PDB file of C-alpha atoms in Angstrom:
ATOM      1  CA  MET X 200     -12.390 -53.717  18.927  1.00  0.00           C
ATOM      2  CA  CYS X 201     -15.602 -53.343  20.914  1.00  0.00           C
ATOM      3  CA  ILE X 202     -17.694 -50.403  22.024  1.00  0.00           C
ATOM      4  CA  ASP X 203     -17.510 -51.248  25.721  1.00  0.00           C
ATOM      5  CA  CYS X 204     -13.998 -51.254  27.071  1.00  0.00           C
ATOM      6  CA  GLY X 205     -12.428 -48.175  25.455  1.00  0.00           C
ATOM      7  CA  CYS X 206     -10.138 -50.083  23.079  1.00  0.00           C
ATOM      8  CA  GLN X 207     -11.818 -48.351  20.141  1.00  0.00           C
ATOM      9  CA  GLN X 208     -10.899 -44.950  21.537  1.00  0.00           C
ATOM     10  CA  ALA X 209      -7.345 -46.088  22.225  1.00  0.00           C
ATOM     11  CA  ASN X 210      -6.995 -47.340  18.654  1.00  0.00           C
ATOM     12  CA  LYS X 211      -8.360 -44.065  17.299  1.00  0.00           C
ATOM     13  CA  VAL X 212      -5.647 -42.154  19.124  1.00  0.00           C
ATOM     14  CA  ALA X 213      -2.999 -44.583  17.919  1.00  0.00           C
ATOM     15  CA  PHE X 214      -4.200 -44.348  14.295  1.00  0.00           C
ATOM     16  CA  GLU X 215      -4.229 -40.571  14.473  1.00  0.00           C
ATOM     17  CA  GLU X 216      -0.629 -40.603  15.709  1.00  0.00           C
ATOM     18  CA  ILE X 217       0.464 -42.925  12.933  1.00  0.00           C
ATOM     19  CA  ARG X 218      -1.309 -40.767  10.338  1.00  0.00           C
ATOM     20  CA  ARG X 219       0.438 -37.631  11.609  1.00  0.00           C
ATOM     21  CA  GLU X 220       3.801 -39.346  11.641  1.00  0.00           C
ATOM     22  CA  LYS X 221       3.300 -40.450   8.036  1.00  0.00           C
ATOM     23  CA  GLU X 222       2.341 -36.916   7.030  1.00  0.00           C
ATOM     24  CA  ASN X 223       5.331 -35.534   8.822  1.00  0.00           C
ATOM     25  CA  LEU X 224       7.500 -37.868   6.828  1.00  0.00           C
ATOM     26  CA  LYS X 225       5.905 -36.728   3.587  1.00  0.00           C
ATOM     27  CA  PHE X 226       5.531 -33.005   4.207  1.00  0.00           C
ATOM     28  CA  ARG X 227       8.334 -30.579   4.401  1.00  0.00           C
ATOM     29  CA  LYS X 228       7.947 -27.376   6.375  1.00  0.00           C
ATOM     30  CA  ILE X 229       9.533 -24.303   4.851  1.00  0.00           C
ATOM     31  CA  GLU X 230      10.068 -21.265   7.028  1.00  0.00           C
ATOM     32  CA  VAL X 231       9.444 -18.132   5.003  1.00  0.00           C
ATOM     33  CA  LYS X 232       8.784 -15.168   7.300  1.00  0.00           C
ATOM     34  CA  THR X 233       8.722 -12.572   4.554  1.00  0.00           C
ATOM     35  CA  SER X 234       6.106  -9.941   3.911  1.00  0.00           C
ATOM     36  CA  ILE X 235       3.612 -10.568   1.122  1.00  0.00           C
ATOM     37  CA  LEU X 236       4.586  -7.109  -0.086  1.00  0.00           C
ATOM     38  CA  ASP X 237       8.220  -8.233  -0.237  1.00  0.00           C
ATOM     39  CA  LYS X 238       8.360  -8.070  -4.033  1.00  0.00           C
ATOM     40  CA  ASN X 239       6.853  -4.576  -4.135  1.00  0.00           C
ATOM     41  CA  ASN X 240       9.163  -3.445  -1.325  1.00  0.00           C
ATOM     42  CA  LYS X 241      12.255  -4.681  -3.192  1.00  0.00           C
ATOM     43  CA  ILE X 242      11.254  -2.844  -6.372  1.00  0.00           C
ATOM     44  CA  ALA X 243      10.517   0.263  -4.260  1.00  0.00           C
ATOM     45  CA  GLU X 244      14.054   0.069  -2.851  1.00  0.00           C
ATOM     46  CA  THR X 245      15.567   0.006  -6.359  1.00  0.00           C
ATOM     47  CA  ASN X 246      13.361   2.994  -7.273  1.00  0.00           C
ATOM     48  CA  ARG X 247      14.554   4.790  -4.138  1.00  0.00           C
ATOM     49  CA  GLN X 248      18.190   4.135  -5.117  1.00  0.00           C
ATOM     50  CA  TRP X 249      17.543   5.478  -8.634  1.00  0.00           C
ATOM     51  CA  PHE X 250      16.023   8.646  -7.157  1.00  0.00           C
ATOM     52  CA  LEU X 251      19.009   9.005  -4.815  1.00  0.00           C
ATOM     53  CA  ASP X 252      21.526   8.459  -7.621  1.00  0.00           C
ATOM     54  CA  HIS X 253      19.871  11.143  -9.723  1.00  0.00           C
ATOM     55  CA  LYS X 254      19.138  13.451  -6.782  1.00  0.00           C
ATOM     56  CA  LEU X 255      15.371  13.516  -7.204  1.00  0.00           C
ATOM     57  CA  LEU X 256      13.080  14.539  -4.376  1.00  0.00           C
ATOM     58  CA  VAL X 257       9.951  12.393  -4.754  1.00  0.00           C
ATOM     59  CA  PHE X 258       6.523  12.888  -3.168  1.00  0.00           C
ATOM     60  CA  ASN X 259       3.692  10.356  -3.025  1.00  0.00           C
ATOM     61  CA  LEU X 260       0.398  12.252  -2.658  1.00  0.00           C
ATOM     62  CA  MET X 261      -2.419  10.190  -1.193  1.00  0.00           C
ATOM     63  CA  SER X 262      -5.997  11.186  -0.437  1.00  0.00           C
ATOM     64  CA  ALA X 263      -9.633  10.384  -1.094  1.00  0.00           C
ATOM     65  CA  PRO X 264     -10.990  11.210  -4.567  1.00  0.00           C
ATOM     66  CA  GLY X 265     -12.020  14.850  -4.835  1.00  0.00           C
ATOM     67  CA  SER X 266      -9.774  16.231  -2.081  1.00  0.00           C
ATOM     68  CA  GLY X 267      -8.212  18.749  -4.457  1.00  0.00           C
ATOM     69  CA  LYS X 268      -4.929  17.023  -5.348  1.00  0.00           C
ATOM     70  CA  THR X 269      -5.038  18.020  -8.996  1.00  0.00           C
ATOM     71  CA  LEU X 270      -5.879  21.681  -8.377  1.00  0.00           C
ATOM     72  CA  LEU X 271      -3.078  21.818  -5.803  1.00  0.00           C
ATOM     73  CA  LEU X 272      -0.700  20.370  -8.409  1.00  0.00           C
ATOM     74  CA  GLU X 273      -1.865  22.829 -11.074  1.00  0.00           C
ATOM     75  CA  LYS X 274      -0.971  25.698  -8.747  1.00  0.00           C
ATOM     76  CA  THR X 275       2.259  24.000  -7.658  1.00  0.00           C
ATOM     77  CA  SER X 276       3.349  23.496 -11.230  1.00  0.00           C
ATOM     78  CA  THR X 277       2.526  27.064 -12.258  1.00  0.00           C
ATOM     79  CA  ARG X 278       4.260  28.597  -9.258  1.00  0.00           C
ATOM     80  CA  LEU X 279       7.375  26.402  -9.271  1.00  0.00           C
ATOM     81  CA  LYS X 280       8.048  25.794 -12.944  1.00  0.00           C
ATOM     82  CA  ASP X 281      10.798  28.419 -13.116  1.00  0.00           C
ATOM     83  CA  SER X 282      12.612  27.369  -9.941  1.00  0.00           C
ATOM     84  CA  ILE X 283      12.593  23.550 -10.052  1.00  0.00           C
ATOM     85  CA  ASN X 284      12.549  20.868 -12.746  1.00  0.00           C
ATOM     86  CA  LEU X 285       9.331  19.122 -11.772  1.00  0.00           C
ATOM     87  CA  GLY X 286       7.763  16.002 -13.254  1.00  0.00           C
ATOM     88  CA  ILE X 287       4.308  14.764 -12.282  1.00  0.00           C
ATOM     89  CA  LEU X 288       2.864  11.257 -12.536  1.00  0.00           C
ATOM     90  CA  VAL X 289      -0.881  11.018 -12.014  1.00  0.00           C
ATOM     91  CA  GLY X 290      -2.636   7.771 -11.199  1.00  0.00           C
ATOM     92  CA  ASP X 291      -6.293   7.049 -11.909  1.00  0.00           C
ATOM     93  CA  GLN X 292      -8.239   3.904 -12.729  1.00  0.00           C
ATOM     94  CA  GLU X 293      -9.281   5.247 -16.112  1.00  0.00           C
ATOM     95  CA  ARG X 294      -9.041   8.283 -18.405  1.00  0.00           C
ATOM     96  CA  ASP X 295      -6.489  11.099 -18.569  1.00  0.00           C
ATOM     97  CA  PHE X 296      -8.448  14.142 -17.383  1.00  0.00           C
ATOM     98  CA  ASP X 297      -5.883  14.976 -14.688  1.00  0.00           C
ATOM     99  CA  ALA X 298      -2.935  14.819 -17.068  1.00  0.00           C
ATOM    100  CA  LYS X 299      -4.740  17.098 -19.528  1.00  0.00           C
ATOM    101  CA  ARG X 300      -5.508  19.626 -16.792  1.00  0.00           C
ATOM    102  CA  LEU X 301      -1.910  19.630 -15.622  1.00  0.00           C
ATOM    103  CA  GLU X 302      -0.550  19.800 -19.157  1.00  0.00           C
ATOM    104  CA  ALA X 303      -2.704  22.868 -19.732  1.00  0.00           C
ATOM    105  CA  ALA X 304      -1.069  24.370 -16.627  1.00  0.00           C
ATOM    106  CA  GLY X 305       2.319  23.832 -18.283  1.00  0.00           C
ATOM    107  CA  ALA X 306       3.402  20.776 -16.290  1.00  0.00           C
ATOM    108  CA  LYS X 307       5.542  17.872 -17.485  1.00  0.00           C
ATOM    109  CA  VAL X 308       3.043  15.146 -16.738  1.00  0.00           C
ATOM    110  CA  LYS X 309       2.156  11.557 -17.535  1.00  0.00           C
ATOM    111  CA  GLN X 310      -1.057   9.720 -16.730  1.00  0.00           C
ATOM    112  CA  LEU X 311      -0.886   6.195 -15.324  1.00  0.00           C
ATOM    113  CA  ASN X 312      -4.067   4.116 -15.560  1.00  0.00           C
ATOM    114  CA  THR X 313      -4.340   1.286 -13.078  1.00  0.00           C
ATOM    115  CA  ALA X 314      -7.447  -0.311 -14.685  1.00  0.00           C
ATOM    116  CA  SER X 315      -8.709  -2.851 -12.136  1.00  0.00           C
ATOM    117  CA  SER X 316      -6.243  -1.844  -9.446  1.00  0.00           C
ATOM    118  CA  CYS X 317      -7.005   0.656  -6.671  1.00  0.00           C
ATOM    119  CA  HIS X 318      -3.459   1.940  -6.058  1.00  0.00           C
ATOM    120  CA  LEU X 319      -0.121   2.558  -7.749  1.00  0.00           C
ATOM    121  CA  ASP X 320       2.630   0.029  -7.070  1.00  0.00           C
ATOM    122  CA  ALA X 321       6.398   0.197  -7.260  1.00  0.00           C
ATOM    123  CA  ALA X 322       6.604  -1.680 -10.572  1.00  0.00           C
ATOM    124  CA  MET X 323       4.431   0.944 -12.307  1.00  0.00           C
ATOM    125  CA  ILE X 324       6.851   3.647 -11.167  1.00  0.00           C
ATOM    126  CA  ARG X 325       9.906   1.563 -12.136  1.00  0.00           C
ATOM    127  CA  GLY X 326       8.540   1.380 -15.687  1.00  0.00           C
ATOM    128  CA  GLU X 327       8.768   5.183 -15.937  1.00  0.00           C
ATOM    129  CA  LEU X 328      12.328   5.611 -14.669  1.00  0.00           C
ATOM    130  CA  GLY X 329      14.598   6.859 -17.422  1.00  0.00           C
ATOM    131  CA  GLU X 330      11.500   7.062 -19.674  1.00  0.00           C
ATOM    132  CA  PHE X 331       9.038   9.760 -18.566  1.00  0.00           C
ATOM    133  CA  VAL X 332      10.968  10.345 -15.341  1.00  0.00           C
ATOM    134  CA  LYS X 333      14.167  11.972 -16.604  1.00  0.00           C
ATOM    135  CA  PRO X 334      17.395  11.892 -14.570  1.00  0.00           C
ATOM    136  CA  GLU X 335      17.594  15.674 -14.922  1.00  0.00           C
ATOM    137  CA  PHE X 336      14.321  16.180 -12.999  1.00  0.00           C
ATOM    138  CA  SER X 337      14.968  17.708  -9.582  1.00  0.00           C
ATOM    139  CA  HIS X 338      11.504  16.836  -8.233  1.00  0.00           C
ATOM    140  CA  LEU X 339       8.829  14.241  -8.940  1.00  0.00           C
ATOM    141  CA  ILE X 340       5.304  14.328  -7.557  1.00  0.00           C
ATOM    142  CA  ILE X 341       3.257  11.152  -7.813  1.00  0.00           C
ATOM    143  CA  GLU X 342      -0.471  11.722  -7.457  1.00  0.00           C
ATOM    144  CA  ASN X 343      -1.741   8.353  -6.288  1.00  0.00           C
ATOM    145  CA  VAL X 344      -5.178   6.928  -7.092  1.00  0.00           C
ATOM    146  CA  GLY X 345      -7.816   8.652  -4.945  1.00  0.00           C
ATOM    147  CA  ASN X 346      -8.288   6.128  -2.152  1.00  0.00           C
ATOM    148  CA  LEU X 347      -7.655   6.315   1.593  1.00  0.00           C
ATOM    149  CA  VAL X 348      -6.989   2.602   2.076  1.00  0.00           C
ATOM    150  CA  CYS X 349      -4.818   0.723  -0.397  1.00  0.00           C
ATOM    151  CA  PRO X 350      -2.141   3.259  -1.464  1.00  0.00           C
ATOM    152  CA  ALA X 351      -0.890   3.318   2.141  1.00  0.00           C
ATOM    153  CA  SER X 352       0.345  -0.278   1.881  1.00  0.00           C
ATOM    154  CA  PHE X 353       2.418   0.135  -1.289  1.00  0.00           C
ATOM    155  CA  ASP X 354       5.841   1.751  -1.007  1.00  0.00           C
ATOM    156  CA  LEU X 355       6.774   3.381  -4.326  1.00  0.00           C
ATOM    157  CA  GLY X 356      10.306   4.374  -3.339  1.00  0.00           C
ATOM    158  CA  GLU X 357       9.267   7.961  -2.627  1.00  0.00           C
ATOM    159  CA  SER X 358      11.185  10.325  -0.342  1.00  0.00           C
ATOM    160  CA  ARG X 359       8.042  11.693   1.345  1.00  0.00           C
ATOM    161  CA  LYS X 360       4.508  10.430   1.801  1.00  0.00           C
ATOM    162  CA  VAL X 361       1.936  13.225   1.881  1.00  0.00           C
ATOM    163  CA  ALA X 362      -1.628  12.632   3.092  1.00  0.00           C
ATOM    164  CA  ILE X 363      -4.219  15.152   1.952  1.00  0.00           C
ATOM    165  CA  LEU X 364      -7.539  15.743   3.663  1.00  0.00           C
ATOM    166  CA  SER X 365     -10.100  18.303   2.522  1.00  0.00           C
ATOM    167  CA  THR X 366     -12.343  20.159   4.955  1.00  0.00           C
ATOM    168  CA  THR X 367     -15.455  18.860   3.171  1.00  0.00           C
ATOM    169  CA  GLU X 368     -14.563  15.276   4.121  1.00  0.00           C
ATOM    170  CA  GLY X 369     -14.963  15.935   7.842  1.00  0.00           C
ATOM    171  CA  GLU X 370     -12.524  16.052  10.739  1.00  0.00           C
ATOM    172  CA  ASP X 371     -12.565  12.378  11.636  1.00  0.00           C
ATOM    173  CA  LYS X 372     -11.123  10.800   8.482  1.00  0.00           C
ATOM    174  CA  PRO X 373      -7.654  10.232  10.037  1.00  0.00           C
ATOM    175  CA  SER X 374      -9.214   8.104  12.784  1.00  0.00           C
ATOM    176  CA  LYS X 375     -11.353   6.192  10.282  1.00  0.00           C
ATOM    177  CA  TYR X 376      -8.466   5.520   7.874  1.00  0.00           C
ATOM    178  CA  PRO X 377      -5.536   5.395  10.310  1.00  0.00           C
ATOM    179  CA  LEU X 378      -2.880   3.598   8.265  1.00  0.00           C
ATOM    180  CA  LEU X 379      -2.601   6.214   5.519  1.00  0.00           C
ATOM    181  CA  PHE X 380      -2.425   9.103   7.974  1.00  0.00           C
ATOM    182  CA  HIS X 381      -0.087   7.182  10.256  1.00  0.00           C
ATOM    183  CA  GLU X 382       2.404   6.613   7.434  1.00  0.00           C
ATOM    184  CA  ALA X 383       2.414  10.241   6.240  1.00  0.00           C
ATOM    185  CA  ASP X 384       5.457  12.526   6.591  1.00  0.00           C
ATOM    186  CA  LEU X 385       3.227  15.554   6.005  1.00  0.00           C
ATOM    187  CA  ILE X 386      -0.510  16.091   6.324  1.00  0.00           C
ATOM    188  CA  VAL X 387      -2.196  18.786   4.246  1.00  0.00           C
ATOM    189  CA  ILE X 388      -5.685  20.082   4.972  1.00  0.00           C
ATOM    190  CA  THR X 389      -7.130  21.557   1.763  1.00  0.00           C
ATOM    191  CA  LYS X 390     -10.194  23.661   0.872  1.00  0.00           C
ATOM    192  CA  ILE X 391      -9.899  25.848   3.961  1.00  0.00           C
ATOM    193  CA  ASP X 392     -11.751  28.603   2.067  1.00  0.00           C
ATOM    194  CA  LEU X 393     -14.917  26.474   2.481  1.00  0.00           C
ATOM    195  CA  VAL X 394     -14.772  26.303   6.275  1.00  0.00           C
ATOM    196  CA  GLN X 395     -17.183  29.205   6.630  1.00  0.00           C
ATOM    197  CA  TYR X 396     -19.888  27.056   4.994  1.00  0.00           C
ATOM    198  CA  LEU X 397     -19.106  23.885   6.929  1.00  0.00           C
ATOM    199  CA  GLU X 398     -19.156  22.626  10.464  1.00  0.00           C
ATOM    200  CA  PHE X 399     -15.440  21.933  10.502  1.00  0.00           C
ATOM    201  CA  SER X 400     -13.216  22.389  13.549  1.00  0.00           C
ATOM    202  CA  PHE X 401      -9.461  22.520  12.979  1.00  0.00           C
ATOM    203  CA  ALA X 402      -8.840  21.653  16.637  1.00  0.00           C
ATOM    204  CA  THR X 403     -10.950  18.485  16.362  1.00  0.00           C
ATOM    205  CA  CYS X 404      -9.281  17.540  13.076  1.00  0.00           C
ATOM    206  CA  VAL X 405      -5.807  17.975  14.585  1.00  0.00           C
ATOM    207  CA  GLN X 406      -6.887  15.790  17.521  1.00  0.00           C
ATOM    208  CA  HIS X 407      -7.883  13.030  15.096  1.00  0.00           C
ATOM    209  CA  ILE X 408      -4.586  13.413  13.223  1.00  0.00           C
ATOM    210  CA  ARG X 409      -2.514  13.314  16.419  1.00  0.00           C
ATOM    211  CA  GLY X 410      -4.321  10.163  17.491  1.00  0.00           C
ATOM    212  CA  VAL X 411      -2.696   8.288  14.614  1.00  0.00           C
ATOM    213  CA  ASN X 412       0.379  10.399  13.824  1.00  0.00           C
ATOM    214  CA  ALA X 413       2.186  12.197  16.625  1.00  0.00           C
ATOM    215  CA  ALA X 414       4.840  14.024  14.664  1.00  0.00           C
ATOM    216  CA  ALA X 415       3.995  14.873  11.036  1.00  0.00           C
ATOM    217  CA  PRO X 416       3.737  18.606  10.303  1.00  0.00           C
ATOM    218  CA  ILE X 417       0.265  19.799   9.288  1.00  0.00           C
ATOM    219  CA  LEU X 418      -0.267  22.463   6.613  1.00  0.00           C
ATOM    220  CA  CYS X 419      -3.613  24.158   5.984  1.00  0.00           C
ATOM    221  CA  LEU X 420      -4.265  25.726   2.609  1.00  0.00           C
ATOM    222  CA  SER X 421      -6.662  26.658  -0.117  1.00  0.00           C
ATOM    223  CA  ALA X 422      -5.335  25.989  -3.602  1.00  0.00           C
ATOM    224  CA  LYS X 423      -8.204  28.055  -4.927  1.00  0.00           C
ATOM    225  CA  THR X 424      -7.534  31.286  -3.023  1.00  0.00           C
ATOM    226  CA  GLY X 425      -3.813  30.708  -2.524  1.00  0.00           C
ATOM    227  CA  GLN X 426      -4.055  30.986   1.261  1.00  0.00           C
ATOM    228  CA  GLY X 427      -1.320  28.897   2.923  1.00  0.00           C
ATOM    229  CA  LEU X 428       0.099  27.844  -0.434  1.00  0.00           C
ATOM    230  CA  ASP X 429       3.585  29.302   0.145  1.00  0.00           C
ATOM    231  CA  ALA X 430       4.324  26.877   3.003  1.00  0.00           C
ATOM    232  CA  TRP X 431       3.373  23.972   0.727  1.00  0.00           C
ATOM    233  CA  LEU X 432       5.557  25.255  -2.103  1.00  0.00           C
ATOM    234  CA  ASP X 433       8.484  25.536   0.334  1.00  0.00           C
ATOM    235  CA  TYR X 434       7.855  21.958   1.424  1.00  0.00           C
ATOM    236  CA  VAL X 435       7.964  20.741  -2.173  1.00  0.00           C
ATOM    237  CA  ARG X 436      11.157  22.691  -2.867  1.00  0.00           C
ATOM    238  CA  LEU X 437      12.975  21.588   0.296  1.00  0.00           C
ATOM    239  CA  GLY X 438      11.339  18.324   1.320  1.00  0.00           C
ATOM    240  CA  SER X 439      10.726  19.727   4.774  1.00  0.00           C
ATOM    241  CA  VAL X 440       8.698  22.453   6.412  1.00  0.00           C
ATOM    242  CA  ALA X 441      10.590  25.759   6.322  1.00  0.00           C
ATOM    243  CA  ASN X 442      11.108  27.417   9.700  1.00  0.00           C
TER     244      ASN X 442
ATOM    245  CA  MET L 230      -9.797  -3.341  -1.864  1.00  0.00           C
ATOM    246  CA  HIS L 231      -6.224  -4.365  -2.584  1.00  0.00           C
ATOM    247  CA  GLU L 232      -6.647  -7.864  -1.140  1.00  0.00           C
ATOM    248  CA  LEU L 233      -6.865  -9.292  -4.665  1.00  0.00           C
ATOM    249  CA  SER L 234      -3.457  -7.760  -5.550  1.00  0.00           C
ATOM    250  CA  LEU L 235      -2.055  -9.152  -2.317  1.00  0.00           C
ATOM    251  CA  ALA L 236      -3.443 -12.635  -2.969  1.00  0.00           C
ATOM    252  CA  THR L 237      -1.920 -12.511  -6.465  1.00  0.00           C
ATOM    253  CA  ALA L 238       1.431 -11.339  -5.062  1.00  0.00           C
ATOM    254  CA  LEU L 239       1.268 -14.175  -2.536  1.00  0.00           C
ATOM    255  CA  VAL L 240       0.766 -16.824  -5.227  1.00  0.00           C
ATOM    256  CA  GLU L 241       3.661 -15.358  -7.251  1.00  0.00           C
ATOM    257  CA  GLN L 242       5.904 -15.302  -4.202  1.00  0.00           C
ATOM    258  CA  VAL L 243       5.115 -18.932  -3.339  1.00  0.00           C
ATOM    259  CA  ALA L 244       5.756 -19.944  -6.965  1.00  0.00           C
ATOM    260  CA  GLU L 245       9.217 -18.361  -6.703  1.00  0.00           C
ATOM    261  CA  ILE L 246       9.908 -20.181  -3.433  1.00  0.00           C
ATOM    262  CA  ALA L 247       8.761 -23.436  -5.094  1.00  0.00           C
ATOM    263  CA  VAL L 248      11.416 -23.084  -7.789  1.00  0.00           C
ATOM    264  CA  ARG L 249      14.107 -22.344  -5.213  1.00  0.00           C
ATOM    265  CA  GLU L 250      13.092 -25.027  -2.704  1.00  0.00           C
ATOM    266  CA  LYS L 251      11.974 -27.569  -5.313  1.00  0.00           C
ATOM    267  CA  PHE L 252       8.443 -28.493  -4.314  1.00  0.00           C
ATOM    268  CA  GLU L 253       5.324 -29.076  -6.379  1.00  0.00           C
ATOM    269  CA  ARG L 254       2.386 -28.603  -4.084  1.00  0.00           C
ATOM    270  CA  VAL L 255       1.522 -26.641  -0.973  1.00  0.00           C
ATOM    271  CA  VAL L 256      -0.565 -28.527   1.571  1.00  0.00           C
ATOM    272  CA  LYS L 257      -0.814 -25.771   4.138  1.00  0.00           C
ATOM    273  CA  ILE L 258       0.069 -22.089   4.127  1.00  0.00           C
ATOM    274  CA  HIS L 259       0.440 -20.270   7.412  1.00  0.00           C
ATOM    275  CA  LEU L 260       0.106 -16.474   7.323  1.00  0.00           C
ATOM    276  CA  GLU L 261       0.283 -13.717   9.886  1.00  0.00           C
ATOM    277  CA  LEU L 262      -2.159 -10.859   9.422  1.00  0.00           C
ATOM    278  CA  GLY L 263      -1.618  -7.751  11.541  1.00  0.00           C
ATOM    279  CA  GLU L 264      -4.566  -5.656  12.616  1.00  0.00           C
ATOM    280  CA  LEU L 265      -2.816  -2.507  11.326  1.00  0.00           C
ATOM    281  CA  SER L 266      -1.606  -3.998   8.043  1.00  0.00           C
ATOM    282  CA  GLY L 267      -4.512  -2.460   6.130  1.00  0.00           C
ATOM    283  CA  VAL L 268      -5.686  -5.888   4.975  1.00  0.00           C
ATOM    284  CA  ASP L 269      -9.272  -6.977   5.497  1.00  0.00           C
ATOM    285  CA  ARG L 270      -9.321 -10.586   6.642  1.00  0.00           C
ATOM    286  CA  HIS L 271     -12.703 -11.548   5.180  1.00  0.00           C
ATOM    287  CA  CYS L 272     -11.956  -9.911   1.871  1.00  0.00           C
ATOM    288  CA  PHE L 273      -8.623 -11.726   1.664  1.00  0.00           C
ATOM    289  CA  GLU L 274     -10.194 -15.071   2.579  1.00  0.00           C
ATOM    290  CA  PHE L 275     -12.719 -14.511  -0.203  1.00  0.00           C
ATOM    291  CA  CYS L 276     -10.060 -13.697  -2.845  1.00  0.00           C
ATOM    292  CA  PHE L 277      -7.514 -16.316  -1.851  1.00  0.00           C
ATOM    293  CA  PRO L 278      -9.167 -19.530  -3.189  1.00  0.00           C
ATOM    294  CA  GLU L 279     -10.032 -17.810  -6.469  1.00  0.00           C
ATOM    295  CA  VAL L 280      -6.476 -16.653  -7.079  1.00  0.00           C
ATOM    296  CA  CYS L 281      -5.073 -20.053  -6.066  1.00  0.00           C
ATOM    297  CA  LYS L 282      -7.046 -21.952  -8.725  1.00  0.00           C
ATOM    298  CA  GLY L 283      -4.683 -23.669 -11.136  1.00  0.00           C
ATOM    299  CA  SER L 284      -1.629 -22.842  -9.011  1.00  0.00           C
ATOM    300  CA  ILE L 285       0.456 -24.960  -6.653  1.00  0.00           C
ATOM    301  CA  LEU L 286      -1.647 -23.487  -3.857  1.00  0.00           C
ATOM    302  CA  GLU L 287      -4.934 -24.806  -5.238  1.00  0.00           C
ATOM    303  CA  GLU L 288      -5.482 -27.380  -2.506  1.00  0.00           C
ATOM    304  CA  ALA L 289      -3.644 -25.590   0.254  1.00  0.00           C
ATOM    305  CA  GLN L 290      -5.239 -25.149   3.644  1.00  0.00           C
ATOM    306  CA  LEU L 291      -5.094 -21.503   4.729  1.00  0.00           C
ATOM    307  CA  ILE L 292      -4.138 -20.766   8.326  1.00  0.00           C
ATOM    308  CA  LEU L 293      -4.411 -17.071   9.245  1.00  0.00           C
ATOM    309  CA  ASP L 294      -3.043 -15.830  12.563  1.00  0.00           C
ATOM    310  CA  PHE L 295      -4.631 -12.481  13.345  1.00  0.00           C
ATOM    311  CA  VAL L 296      -2.239 -10.298  15.355  1.00  0.00           C
ATOM    312  CA  LYS L 297      -3.739  -7.509  17.465  1.00  0.00           C
ATOM    313  CA  LEU L 298      -1.895  -4.221  16.743  1.00  0.00           C
ATOM    314  CA  GLY L 299       0.425  -6.065  14.324  1.00  0.00           C
ATOM    315  CA  ARG L 300       1.593  -4.231  11.196  1.00  0.00           C
ATOM    316  CA  ASP L 301       2.773  -7.129   9.088  1.00  0.00           C
ATOM    317  CA  PHE L 302       1.058  -9.307   6.567  1.00  0.00           C
ATOM    318  CA  ARG L 303       3.493 -12.115   5.951  1.00  0.00           C
ATOM    319  CA  ILE L 304       4.022 -15.792   5.251  1.00  0.00           C
ATOM    320  CA  ILE L 305       5.186 -17.662   8.349  1.00  0.00           C
ATOM    321  CA  ASP L 306       5.719 -21.097   6.822  1.00  0.00           C
ATOM    322  CA  LEU L 307       4.541 -23.583   4.228  1.00  0.00           C
ATOM    323  CA  ASP L 308       3.888 -27.325   4.418  1.00  0.00           C
ATOM    324  CA  VAL L 309       4.890 -28.625   1.016  1.00  0.00           C
ATOM    325  CA  LEU L 310       5.119 -31.836  -0.971  1.00  0.00           C
TER     326      LEU L 310
END
């Protein structure tokens, strides 16, 4: 080989081809084409079947921390405990404050701690089926870890995904965290009693919601004052918005 | 934030495929990452090598195809030995 006539370049190309051919002989290509969440999705499907077999209506409540999920569940539990057989699973990274609050409100509740994880996954729910989650329950509400990002990606096998947004968070959260609001079957705006102290426009908020979710019903309520709560209670009972 | 869980799930999934398809090492892993999958690319790329340490993916080259408006985060194919 010399540096003048181009034979070096030609050899380089030839060597590269030989190297690739050798690698092709050694390597095997395996087509996979499955989601990385495949395992979670399969467990979620078995959960969903269990819920169907035992006729449980299951809600996955997702929101930012501090949106008022636990207060809403306290009121829900108190108001519905005579008409439905409700179980509640509450997810947090640490501690059992939520479970204690709900227990005090008379709810059948179990705390799930996710430790390092930022969301509940289908396997955590599977572990409770037939244990805390009794076949005779008619309804199960799962309060996910307060987080507007990760819970959206993990199917738990629920019947309905509910996204909760409080007025204090601002109108634009659905546009900033689109996946969670896009996936929701129902969107609840909480803390409407505080609107008088805030610069919060329902019209603007609805615009942001409709930008990512064209169809989901929107309920506005205050768990504290009870305003709008009846429509939410009907939704829990029926799994759809009452006409 | 859940990229670490996803990287862990990925390693587990590949380990299961390795048993089924009988291979010992992954040379290249080719993934598709959708813009709307809720997965942050940089965060995943940061977690991936850490989670792969000591696994059959330890020396694997990561190829990530970013798909505009895509919803999936999935394995396309693997080059294995």
